Coordinates of N, CA and C in Angstrom, one line a residue:
M12 N 49.5 -24.9 -26.3 CA 49.8 -26.2 -27.0 C 48.5 -27.0 -27.0
S13 N 48.2 -27.6 -28.1 CA 47.0 -28.4 -28.3 C 47.1 -29.6 -27.4
D14 N 45.9 -30.1 -26.9 CA 45.8 -31.3 -26.1 C 45.8 -32.6 -26.9
E15 N 45.9 -32.5 -28.2 CA 45.8 -33.7 -29.0 C 46.8 -34.8 -28.6
W16 N 48.0 -34.3 -28.1 CA 49.1 -35.3 -27.7 C 48.6 -36.2 -26.6
L17 N 47.6 -35.9 -25.9 CA 47.1 -36.7 -24.8 C 46.6 -38.0 -25.3
D18 N 46.2 -38.1 -26.6 CA 45.7 -39.3 -27.1 C 46.8 -40.2 -27.7
A19 N 48.0 -39.7 -27.7 CA 49.1 -40.5 -28.2 C 49.4 -41.7 -27.3
P20 N 49.9 -42.8 -27.8 CA 50.2 -44.0 -27.0 C 51.3 -43.8 -26.0
W21 N 52.1 -42.8 -26.2 CA 53.3 -42.5 -25.3 C 53.0 -41.4 -24.4
A22 N 51.7 -40.9 -24.3 CA 51.4 -39.7 -23.5 C 51.6 -40.0 -22.0
K23 N 51.3 -41.2 -21.5 CA 51.5 -41.5 -20.1 C 52.9 -41.4 -19.8
A24 N 53.8 -42.0 -20.6 CA 55.3 -41.9 -20.4 C 55.8 -40.5 -20.3
V25 N 55.2 -39.6 -21.2 CA 55.6 -38.2 -21.1 C 55.2 -37.5 -19.8
M26 N 54.0 -37.8 -19.4 CA 53.5 -37.2 -18.2 C 54.3 -37.7 -17.0
C27 N 54.6 -39.0 -17.0 CA 55.4 -39.5 -15.9 C 56.8 -38.9 -15.8
C28 N 57.4 -38.6 -17.0 CA 58.7 -38.0 -17.1 C 58.7 -36.6 -16.6
I29 N 57.6 -35.9 -16.8 CA 57.4 -34.5 -16.4 C 57.2 -34.5 -14.9
A30 N 56.3 -35.3 -14.4 CA 55.9 -35.2 -13.0 C 56.8 -36.0 -12.0
D31 N 57.5 -37.0 -12.5 CA 58.2 -37.9 -11.6 C 59.6 -38.2 -12.1
P32 N 60.5 -37.1 -12.2 CA 61.8 -37.3 -12.8 C 62.7 -38.1 -11.9
A33 N 62.4 -38.3 -10.6 CA 63.3 -39.1 -9.7 C 62.9 -40.6 -9.6
A34 N 62.0 -41.0 -10.5 CA 61.5 -42.4 -10.4 C 62.6 -43.4 -10.5
D35 N 63.6 -43.2 -11.3 CA 64.6 -44.1 -11.6 C 66.0 -43.6 -11.2
L36 N 66.0 -42.9 -10.0 CA 67.1 -42.1 -9.6 C 68.4 -43.0 -9.3
D37 N 69.5 -42.5 -9.7 CA 70.8 -43.1 -9.3 C 71.2 -42.4 -8.0
F38 N 71.4 -43.1 -6.9 CA 71.7 -42.4 -5.7 C 73.0 -41.6 -5.7
T39 N 73.9 -42.0 -6.6 CA 75.2 -41.2 -6.7 C 75.0 -39.8 -7.2
R40 N 73.8 -39.5 -7.8 CA 73.5 -38.2 -8.3 C 72.9 -37.3 -7.2
A41 N 72.6 -37.8 -6.0 CA 71.8 -37.1 -5.0 C 72.8 -36.2 -4.2
H42 N 73.5 -35.3 -4.7 CA 74.4 -34.4 -4.0 C 73.6 -33.3 -3.3
G43 N 73.8 -33.2 -2.0 CA 73.2 -32.1 -1.3 C 71.8 -32.4 -0.7
W44 N 71.2 -33.5 -1.0 CA 69.9 -33.9 -0.5 C 70.0 -34.0 1.0
P45 N 69.0 -33.4 1.8 CA 69.1 -33.3 3.2 C 69.2 -34.7 3.9
E46 N 70.1 -34.9 4.8 CA 70.4 -36.2 5.4 C 69.2 -36.7 6.3
W47 N 68.3 -35.7 6.7 CA 67.2 -36.2 7.6 C 66.1 -36.9 6.8
M48 N 66.2 -36.9 5.5 CA 65.2 -37.6 4.7 C 66.0 -38.7 3.9
P49 N 66.1 -39.9 4.3 CA 66.8 -41.0 3.6 C 66.3 -41.1 2.2
L50 N 67.2 -41.2 1.2 CA 66.8 -41.3 -0.2 C 65.9 -42.5 -0.4
D51 N 66.2 -43.7 0.2 CA 65.3 -44.8 0.0 C 63.9 -44.6 0.4
V52 N 63.7 -43.8 1.5 CA 62.4 -43.5 1.9 C 61.7 -42.5 0.9
A53 N 62.5 -41.5 0.5 CA 61.9 -40.6 -0.4 C 61.5 -41.2 -1.7
L54 N 62.2 -42.2 -2.2 CA 61.9 -42.8 -3.5 C 60.7 -43.8 -3.4
T55 N 60.3 -44.2 -2.2 CA 59.2 -45.1 -2.0 C 57.9 -44.4 -1.8
E56 N 58.0 -43.1 -1.5 CA 56.8 -42.3 -1.2 C 56.5 -41.4 -2.4
P57 N 55.5 -41.6 -3.2 CA 55.3 -40.9 -4.4 C 55.3 -39.4 -4.3
F58 N 54.7 -38.8 -3.2 CA 54.7 -37.4 -3.1 C 56.1 -36.8 -2.8
T59 N 56.8 -37.5 -1.9 CA 58.1 -37.1 -1.6 C 59.1 -37.2 -2.8
R60 N 58.9 -38.3 -3.6 CA 59.7 -38.5 -4.7 C 59.5 -37.4 -5.8
V61 N 58.3 -36.9 -5.9 CA 58.1 -35.8 -6.8 C 58.8 -34.5 -6.3
K62 N 58.8 -34.3 -5.0 CA 59.5 -33.2 -4.4 C 61.0 -33.4 -4.7
L63 N 61.5 -34.6 -4.5 CA 62.9 -34.9 -4.8 C 63.2 -34.6 -6.2
G64 N 62.4 -34.9 -7.2 CA 62.6 -34.6 -8.6 C 62.7 -33.1 -8.8
R65 N 61.7 -32.4 -8.2 CA 61.7 -30.9 -8.4 C 63.0 -30.3 -7.8
W66 N 63.5 -30.9 -6.7 CA 64.7 -30.4 -6.1 C 65.9 -30.5 -7.1
F67 N 65.9 -31.7 -7.7 CA 67.0 -31.9 -8.7 C 66.9 -31.0 -9.9
L68 N 65.7 -30.6 -10.2 CA 65.5 -29.8 -11.5 C 65.5 -28.3 -11.2
R69 N 65.8 -27.9 -9.9 CA 65.8 -26.5 -9.6 C 66.7 -25.7 -10.5
G70 N 66.3 -24.5 -11.0 CA 67.2 -23.7 -11.9 C 66.9 -24.1 -13.3
Q71 N 66.2 -25.1 -13.6 CA 65.9 -25.4 -15.0 C 64.8 -24.5 -15.5
S72 N 65.0 -23.9 -16.7 CA 64.1 -22.9 -17.2 C 63.2 -23.4 -18.3
D73 N 63.4 -24.6 -18.8 CA 62.6 -25.2 -19.8 C 61.2 -25.5 -19.2
Q74 N 60.2 -25.3 -20.1 CA 58.8 -25.5 -19.7 C 58.5 -27.0 -20.0
P75 N 57.5 -27.6 -19.3 CA 57.1 -29.0 -19.7 C 56.7 -29.1 -21.1
S76 N 56.2 -28.0 -21.7 CA 55.7 -28.0 -23.1 C 56.9 -28.5 -24.0
A77 N 58.1 -28.1 -23.7 CA 59.3 -28.5 -24.5 C 59.4 -30.1 -24.5
I78 N 59.2 -30.7 -23.3 CA 59.2 -32.1 -23.2 C 58.1 -32.8 -24.0
I79 N 56.9 -32.2 -23.9 CA 55.8 -32.7 -24.6 C 56.0 -32.6 -26.1
A80 N 56.6 -31.5 -26.6 CA 56.9 -31.4 -28.0 C 57.9 -32.4 -28.4
A81 N 58.9 -32.8 -27.5 CA 59.9 -33.8 -27.9 C 59.2 -35.1 -28.2
G82 N 58.1 -35.4 -27.5 CA 57.4 -36.7 -27.7 C 56.8 -36.8 -29.1
A83 N 56.6 -35.6 -29.8 CA 56.1 -35.6 -31.1 C 57.1 -36.1 -32.2
A84 N 58.4 -36.1 -31.8 CA 59.4 -36.5 -32.8 C 59.6 -38.0 -32.5
R85 N 59.6 -38.8 -33.6 CA 59.7 -40.3 -33.5 C 61.0 -40.7 -32.8
R86 N 62.1 -40.1 -33.1 CA 63.3 -40.5 -32.5 C 63.4 -40.1 -31.0
S87 N 62.9 -39.0 -30.7 CA 62.9 -38.5 -29.3 C 62.1 -39.4 -28.3
R88 N 61.2 -40.1 -28.9 CA 60.3 -41.0 -28.0 C 61.2 -42.0 -27.3
L89 N 62.4 -42.4 -27.8 CA 63.2 -43.3 -27.1 C 63.6 -42.8 -25.7
A90 N 63.6 -41.4 -25.6 CA 63.9 -40.8 -24.3 C 62.9 -41.1 -23.2
F91 N 61.7 -41.5 -23.6 CA 60.6 -41.8 -22.7 C 60.4 -43.3 -22.3
L92 N 61.3 -44.1 -22.8 CA 61.2 -45.5 -22.5 C 61.5 -45.7 -21.0
P93 N 60.9 -46.8 -20.4 CA 61.2 -47.1 -19.0 C 62.7 -47.3 -18.9
G94 N 63.3 -46.8 -17.8 CA 64.7 -46.8 -17.7 C 65.4 -48.2 -17.9
Q95 N 64.8 -49.2 -17.3 CA 65.3 -50.6 -17.4 C 65.3 -51.1 -18.8
D96 N 64.2 -50.8 -19.5 CA 64.1 -51.2 -20.9 C 65.1 -50.5 -21.8
A97 N 65.3 -49.2 -21.5 CA 66.3 -48.5 -22.2 C 67.7 -49.1 -22.1
V98 N 68.1 -49.4 -20.8 CA 69.4 -50.0 -20.6 C 69.5 -51.4 -21.3
R99 N 68.4 -52.1 -21.3 CA 68.4 -53.4 -22.1 C 68.7 -53.2 -23.5
L100 N 68.2 -52.1 -24.1 CA 68.5 -51.8 -25.5 C 69.9 -51.4 -25.7
M101 N 70.5 -50.7 -24.7 CA 71.9 -50.3 -24.8 C 72.8 -51.6 -24.8
R102 N 72.4 -52.5 -23.9 CA 73.2 -53.8 -23.8 C 73.1 -54.6 -25.1
L103 N 71.9 -54.7 -25.7 CA 71.7 -55.4 -27.0 C 72.5 -54.7 -28.1
A104 N 72.5 -53.3 -28.0 CA 73.3 -52.6 -29.0 C 74.8 -52.9 -28.9
G105 N 75.2 -53.0 -27.7 CA 76.6 -53.3 -27.4 C 77.0 -54.7 -28.0
A106 N 76.0 -55.6 -27.8 CA 76.2 -57.0 -28.3 C 76.3 -57.0 -29.8
W107 N 75.5 -56.1 -30.4 CA 75.4 -56.0 -31.9 C 76.7 -55.5 -32.4
V108 N 77.3 -54.4 -31.8 CA 78.5 -53.8 -32.2 C 79.7 -54.9 -32.1
G109 N 79.7 -55.6 -31.0 CA 80.8 -56.6 -30.8 C 80.5 -58.0 -31.1
A110 N 79.4 -58.2 -31.9 CA 78.9 -59.6 -32.1 C 80.0 -60.6 -32.6
S111 N 80.8 -60.1 -33.6 CA 81.8 -61.0 -34.1 C 82.8 -61.5 -33.1
G112 N 83.2 -60.7 -32.2 CA 84.1 -61.1 -31.2 C 83.4 -61.9 -30.1
L113 N 82.2 -61.5 -29.7 CA 81.5 -62.2 -28.7 C 81.1 -63.7 -29.1
T114 N 80.8 -63.9 -30.3 CA 80.4 -65.2 -30.7 C 81.7 -66.2 -30.8
G115 N 82.9 -65.6 -30.8 CA 84.1 -66.4 -30.9 C 84.7 -66.7 -29.5
L116 N 84.0 -66.2 -28.4 CA 84.5 -66.5 -27.1 C 84.4 -68.0 -26.7
I117 N 85.4 -68.5 -26.2 CA 85.4 -70.0 -25.8 C 85.6 -70.1 -24.3
R118 N 86.6 -69.4 -23.7 CA 86.9 -69.6 -22.3 C 85.7 -69.2 -21.4
T119 N 85.4 -70.0 -20.4 CA 84.3 -69.7 -19.5 C 84.5 -68.4 -18.8
S120 N 85.8 -68.1 -18.4 CA 86.1 -66.8 -17.7 C 85.7 -65.6 -18.6
D121 N 86.0 -65.7 -19.9 CA 85.8 -64.6 -20.8 C 84.3 -64.4 -20.9
I122 N 83.5 -65.5 -21.0 CA 82.1 -65.4 -21.2 C 81.5 -64.8 -19.9
A123 N 82.0 -65.2 -18.7 CA 81.5 -64.7 -17.5 C 81.7 -63.2 -17.4
V124 N 82.8 -62.7 -17.8 CA 83.1 -61.2 -17.8 C 82.1 -60.5 -18.7
V125 N 81.8 -61.0 -19.9 CA 80.9 -60.4 -20.8 C 79.5 -60.4 -20.2
R126 N 79.1 -61.6 -19.6 CA 77.8 -61.7 -19.0 C 77.6 -60.7 -17.8
A127 N 78.7 -60.4 -17.1 CA 78.6 -59.5 -16.0 C 78.4 -58.0 -16.5
A128 N 79.0 -57.8 -17.6 CA 79.0 -56.4 -18.2 C 77.8 -56.1 -19.0
L129 N 77.4 -57.1 -19.9 CA 76.3 -56.9 -20.8 C 75.0 -57.6 -20.4
G130 N 75.1 -58.6 -19.5 CA 73.9 -59.3 -19.1 C 73.7 -60.6 -19.9
E131 N 73.0 -61.5 -19.3 CA 72.7 -62.8 -20.0 C 72.0 -62.6 -21.3
E132 N 71.0 -61.7 -21.3 CA 70.2 -61.5 -22.6 C 71.1 -61.1 -23.7
A133 N 72.0 -60.2 -23.5 CA 72.8 -59.7 -24.6 C 73.8 -60.8 -25.1
V134 N 74.3 -61.6 -24.1 CA 75.2 -62.7 -24.5 C 74.5 -63.7 -25.4
A135 N 73.2 -64.0 -25.0 CA 72.4 -65.0 -25.7 C 72.0 -64.4 -27.1
F136 N 72.0 -63.1 -27.2 CA 71.5 -62.4 -28.4 C 72.7 -62.3 -29.4
A137 N 73.9 -62.4 -29.0 CA 75.1 -62.2 -29.8 C 75.1 -63.0 -31.1
P138 N 74.7 -64.3 -31.1 CA 74.7 -65.1 -32.3 C 73.7 -64.5 -33.3
Q139 N 72.5 -64.0 -32.8 CA 71.5 -63.4 -33.7 C 72.1 -62.1 -34.2
A140 N 72.7 -61.3 -33.3 CA 73.2 -60.0 -33.7 C 74.3 -60.1 -34.8
A141 N 75.0 -61.2 -34.8 CA 76.0 -61.4 -35.8 C 75.4 -61.6 -37.2
L142 N 74.2 -62.0 -37.3 CA 73.5 -62.2 -38.6 C 72.8 -60.9 -39.1
L143 N 72.7 -59.9 -38.2 CA 72.1 -58.6 -38.6 C 73.1 -57.8 -39.5
P144 N 72.6 -56.8 -40.3 CA 73.5 -56.0 -41.0 C 74.5 -55.3 -40.1
R145 N 75.7 -55.2 -40.4 CA 76.7 -54.6 -39.6 C 76.6 -53.1 -39.5
P146 N 77.0 -52.5 -38.4 CA 77.0 -51.0 -38.3 C 77.8 -50.3 -39.4
T147 N 77.3 -49.2 -39.9 CA 78.1 -48.5 -40.9 C 79.3 -47.9 -40.3
A148 N 80.3 -47.6 -41.2 CA 81.6 -47.1 -40.7 C 81.3 -45.7 -40.0
E149 N 80.4 -45.0 -40.5 CA 80.0 -43.7 -39.9 C 79.5 -43.8 -38.5
L150 N 78.6 -44.8 -38.4 CA 78.0 -45.0 -37.1 C 79.0 -45.5 -36.1
M151 N 79.9 -46.4 -36.5 CA 80.9 -46.9 -35.7 C 81.9 -45.8 -35.2
S152 N 82.1 -44.9 -36.1 CA 83.0 -43.8 -35.7 C 82.3 -42.8 -34.7
A153 N 81.0 -42.6 -35.0 CA 80.2 -41.7 -34.1 C 80.1 -42.2 -32.7
I154 N 80.1 -43.5 -32.5 CA 79.9 -44.1 -31.1 C 81.3 -44.5 -30.5
G155 N 82.4 -44.1 -31.2 CA 83.7 -44.4 -30.7 C 84.1 -45.8 -30.8
A156 N 83.6 -46.5 -31.9 CA 83.9 -47.9 -32.0 C 84.5 -48.3 -33.4
S157 N 85.2 -47.3 -34.0 CA 85.8 -47.6 -35.3 C 86.6 -48.8 -35.3
D158 N 87.4 -49.0 -34.2 CA 88.1 -50.3 -34.0 C 87.3 -51.0 -33.0
I159 N 86.6 -52.1 -33.4 CA 85.7 -52.8 -32.5 C 86.4 -53.1 -31.1
P160 N 85.9 -52.5 -30.0 CA 86.5 -52.7 -28.7 C 86.3 -54.2 -28.2
S161 N 87.3 -54.7 -27.5 CA 87.2 -56.0 -27.0 C 86.7 -56.1 -25.6
A162 N 86.8 -55.0 -24.8 CA 86.4 -55.0 -23.5 C 84.8 -54.9 -23.4
P163 N 84.2 -55.8 -22.6 CA 82.7 -55.7 -22.5 C 82.2 -54.4 -22.1
G164 N 82.9 -53.8 -21.1 CA 82.5 -52.4 -20.7 C 82.5 -51.4 -21.8
S165 N 83.5 -51.5 -22.7 CA 83.5 -50.6 -23.8 C 82.4 -50.8 -24.7
L166 N 82.0 -52.1 -24.9 CA 80.8 -52.4 -25.8 C 79.5 -51.8 -25.2
L167 N 79.4 -51.8 -23.9 CA 78.2 -51.3 -23.2 C 78.2 -49.7 -23.4
H168 N 79.4 -49.1 -23.3 CA 79.5 -47.7 -23.6 C 79.1 -47.4 -25.1
C169 N 79.5 -48.2 -26.0 CA 79.2 -48.0 -27.4 C 77.6 -48.1 -27.5
G170 N 77.0 -49.1 -26.9 CA 75.6 -49.2 -26.9 C 74.9 -48.0 -26.4
A171 N 75.4 -47.5 -25.3 CA 74.8 -46.3 -24.6 C 74.9 -45.1 -25.6
A172 N 76.1 -44.9 -26.2 CA 76.3 -43.8 -27.1 C 75.4 -44.0 -28.3
M173 N 75.1 -45.2 -28.8 CA 74.2 -45.4 -29.9 C 72.8 -45.0 -29.5
F174 N 72.4 -45.4 -28.3 CA 71.1 -45.0 -27.8 C 70.9 -43.5 -27.8
G175 N 71.9 -42.8 -27.2 CA 71.8 -41.3 -27.2 C 71.8 -40.7 -28.6
L176 N 72.6 -41.2 -29.5 CA 72.7 -40.7 -30.8 C 71.4 -41.0 -31.6
A177 N 70.7 -42.1 -31.3 CA 69.4 -42.4 -31.9 C 68.3 -41.4 -31.4
I178 N 68.4 -41.0 -30.2 CA 67.5 -40.0 -29.7 C 67.6 -38.6 -30.4
G179 N 68.8 -38.2 -30.6 CA 69.1 -36.9 -31.2 C 69.0 -35.8 -30.2
P180 N 69.0 -34.5 -30.7 CA 68.9 -33.4 -29.8 C 67.6 -33.3 -29.0
I181 N 67.6 -33.1 -27.7 CA 66.4 -33.0 -26.9 C 66.5 -31.8 -26.0
P182 N 65.4 -31.3 -25.4 CA 65.5 -30.1 -24.5 C 66.4 -30.4 -23.3
P183 N 67.1 -29.4 -22.8 CA 67.9 -29.5 -21.6 C 67.2 -30.2 -20.4
M184 N 66.0 -29.8 -20.2 CA 65.3 -30.4 -19.0 C 65.1 -31.9 -19.2
L185 N 64.9 -32.4 -20.4 CA 64.8 -33.8 -20.6 C 66.2 -34.5 -20.5
R186 N 67.2 -33.8 -21.0 CA 68.6 -34.3 -20.8 C 68.9 -34.5 -19.3
T187 N 68.5 -33.5 -18.5 CA 68.8 -33.6 -17.1 C 68.1 -34.8 -16.5
R188 N 66.8 -35.0 -16.9 CA 66.1 -36.1 -16.3 C 66.8 -37.5 -16.6
L189 N 67.2 -37.6 -17.9 CA 67.9 -38.8 -18.3 C 69.2 -39.0 -17.5
G190 N 69.9 -37.9 -17.2 CA 71.1 -37.9 -16.5 C 71.0 -38.3 -15.1
L191 N 69.8 -38.3 -14.5 CA 69.6 -38.7 -13.1 C 69.4 -40.2 -13.0
R192 N 69.2 -40.9 -14.1 CA 68.9 -42.3 -14.1 C 70.0 -43.2 -13.7
R193 N 69.7 -44.4 -13.3 CA 70.8 -45.4 -13.0 C 70.9 -46.4 -14.1
P194 N 72.1 -46.9 -14.3 CA 73.4 -46.5 -13.7 C 73.9 -45.3 -14.3
A195 N 74.3 -44.3 -13.4 CA 74.7 -43.0 -13.8 C 75.8 -43.0 -14.9
P196 N 76.9 -43.8 -14.8 CA 77.9 -43.7 -15.8 C 77.4 -44.0 -17.2
I197 N 76.5 -45.0 -17.4 CA 76.0 -45.4 -18.7 C 75.1 -44.3 -19.2
W198 N 74.2 -43.7 -18.3 CA 73.3 -42.7 -18.8 C 74.1 -41.4 -19.1
A199 N 75.2 -41.2 -18.5 CA 76.0 -40.0 -18.8 C 76.5 -40.1 -20.2
V200 N 76.9 -41.3 -20.7 CA 77.4 -41.5 -22.0 C 76.2 -41.3 -23.0
A201 N 75.1 -41.8 -22.7 CA 73.9 -41.7 -23.5 C 73.5 -40.2 -23.7
V202 N 73.4 -39.5 -22.6 CA 73.0 -38.1 -22.6 C 74.0 -37.3 -23.4
D203 N 75.3 -37.5 -23.3 CA 76.3 -36.8 -24.0 C 76.2 -37.0 -25.5
A204 N 75.6 -38.2 -25.9 CA 75.5 -38.5 -27.3 C 74.2 -37.9 -27.9
C205 N 73.3 -37.3 -27.1 CA 72.0 -36.8 -27.6 C 72.3 -35.5 -28.3
R206 N 72.7 -35.6 -29.6 CA 73.0 -34.5 -30.4 C 72.6 -34.7 -31.9
D207 N 72.7 -33.7 -32.6 CA 72.4 -33.8 -34.1 C 73.7 -34.3 -34.7
D208 N 73.6 -35.5 -35.4 CA 74.7 -36.1 -36.0 C 74.2 -36.8 -37.2
N209 N 75.1 -36.9 -38.2 CA 74.7 -37.5 -39.5 C 74.4 -39.0 -39.3
A210 N 75.0 -39.6 -38.3 CA 74.8 -41.1 -38.1 C 73.6 -41.3 -37.2
G211 N 72.8 -40.3 -36.8 CA 71.7 -40.4 -35.9 C 70.6 -41.3 -36.5
E212 N 70.3 -41.2 -37.7 CA 69.3 -42.0 -38.3 C 69.7 -43.4 -38.4
D213 N 70.9 -43.7 -38.7 CA 71.4 -45.1 -38.7 C 71.3 -45.7 -37.3
A214 N 71.6 -44.9 -36.3 CA 71.5 -45.4 -34.9 C 70.1 -45.7 -34.5
F215 N 69.2 -44.8 -35.0 CA 67.7 -45.0 -34.7 C 67.2 -46.2 -35.3
N216 N 67.6 -46.4 -36.6 CA 67.1 -47.6 -37.3 C 67.7 -48.9 -36.7
A217 N 68.9 -48.8 -36.2 CA 69.5 -49.9 -35.5 C 68.7 -50.3 -34.2
M218 N 68.3 -49.2 -33.5 CA 67.5 -49.4 -32.3 C 66.1 -50.0 -32.6
L219 N 65.5 -49.6 -33.7 CA 64.3 -50.2 -34.1 C 64.4 -51.7 -34.4
R220 N 65.5 -52.1 -35.1 CA 65.7 -53.5 -35.3 C 65.8 -54.3 -34.0
L221 N 66.5 -53.7 -33.0 CA 66.6 -54.4 -31.8 C 65.3 -54.5 -31.0
V222 N 64.5 -53.4 -31.1 CA 63.2 -53.4 -30.5 C 62.3 -54.5 -31.1
R223 N 62.4 -54.6 -32.4 CA 61.5 -55.6 -33.1 C 61.9 -57.0 -32.8
K224 N 63.2 -57.2 -32.4 CA 63.6 -58.5 -32.0 C 63.0 -59.0 -30.7
R225 N 62.5 -58.0 -29.9 CA 62.0 -58.3 -28.6 C 60.5 -57.9 -28.4
I226 N 60.0 -57.0 -29.3 CA 58.6 -56.6 -29.3 C 58.0 -56.3 -27.9
P227 N 58.6 -55.4 -27.2 CA 58.0 -55.0 -25.9 C 56.7 -54.3 -26.0
T228 N 56.0 -54.0 -24.9 CA 54.7 -53.4 -25.0 C 54.7 -52.0 -25.6
W229 N 55.8 -51.3 -25.5 CA 55.9 -49.9 -26.0 C 56.4 -49.9 -27.4
S230 N 56.6 -51.0 -28.1 CA 57.2 -51.0 -29.4 C 56.3 -50.3 -30.4
Y231 N 55.0 -50.3 -30.2 CA 54.1 -49.7 -31.2 C 54.2 -48.1 -31.2
W232 N 55.0 -47.6 -30.2 CA 55.2 -46.1 -30.3 C 55.9 -45.7 -31.6
F233 N 56.6 -46.7 -32.2 CA 57.4 -46.3 -33.4 C 56.8 -46.8 -34.7
N234 N 55.6 -47.4 -34.6 CA 55.0 -47.9 -35.8 C 54.5 -46.8 -36.7

């Protein structure tokens, strides 16, 4: 494979994904890890964390070149976003899906429940999200939200599904890495949605709209 990809702005994220898959590990996924090495210690020591990541990926036959190739696809680059930033996008996507219902909340207790599930940023974003073009019927169906869910947890799952759908099909080794991230239940939804689907482009364009609302440092990956 040509080394030209090393000049890409997302090259560092790809290399970190290959070398350090346990960087954002959800402890609940650490089944069978030896008890004599506490996970919190393993995650704070870079060398041990790399060994931990390799332990989780044992039996994977995909070569790193498959992950590098995934970075060449514009949609697949979403898979290389920092874990916390990716979850932020999922929360914003959930707020976008349920914007009409969220903006109509009045009771303090209801708002507190939404804030706990989606986060303060997503709650504050809901009025803006209500002004954006609404999700297409096909996209709503693809993320399991044909009937707009009222539960905040359901909205977060819709946002996670939209994120995975936007990524599209990716190599199994990369799917495994994403599945190790925290919080595990949300990433499980996202990984399950990483497939070829007619609504994938709509989901990706929606993610770009959300990215441009926040303009994080990695947003130029998609320019």
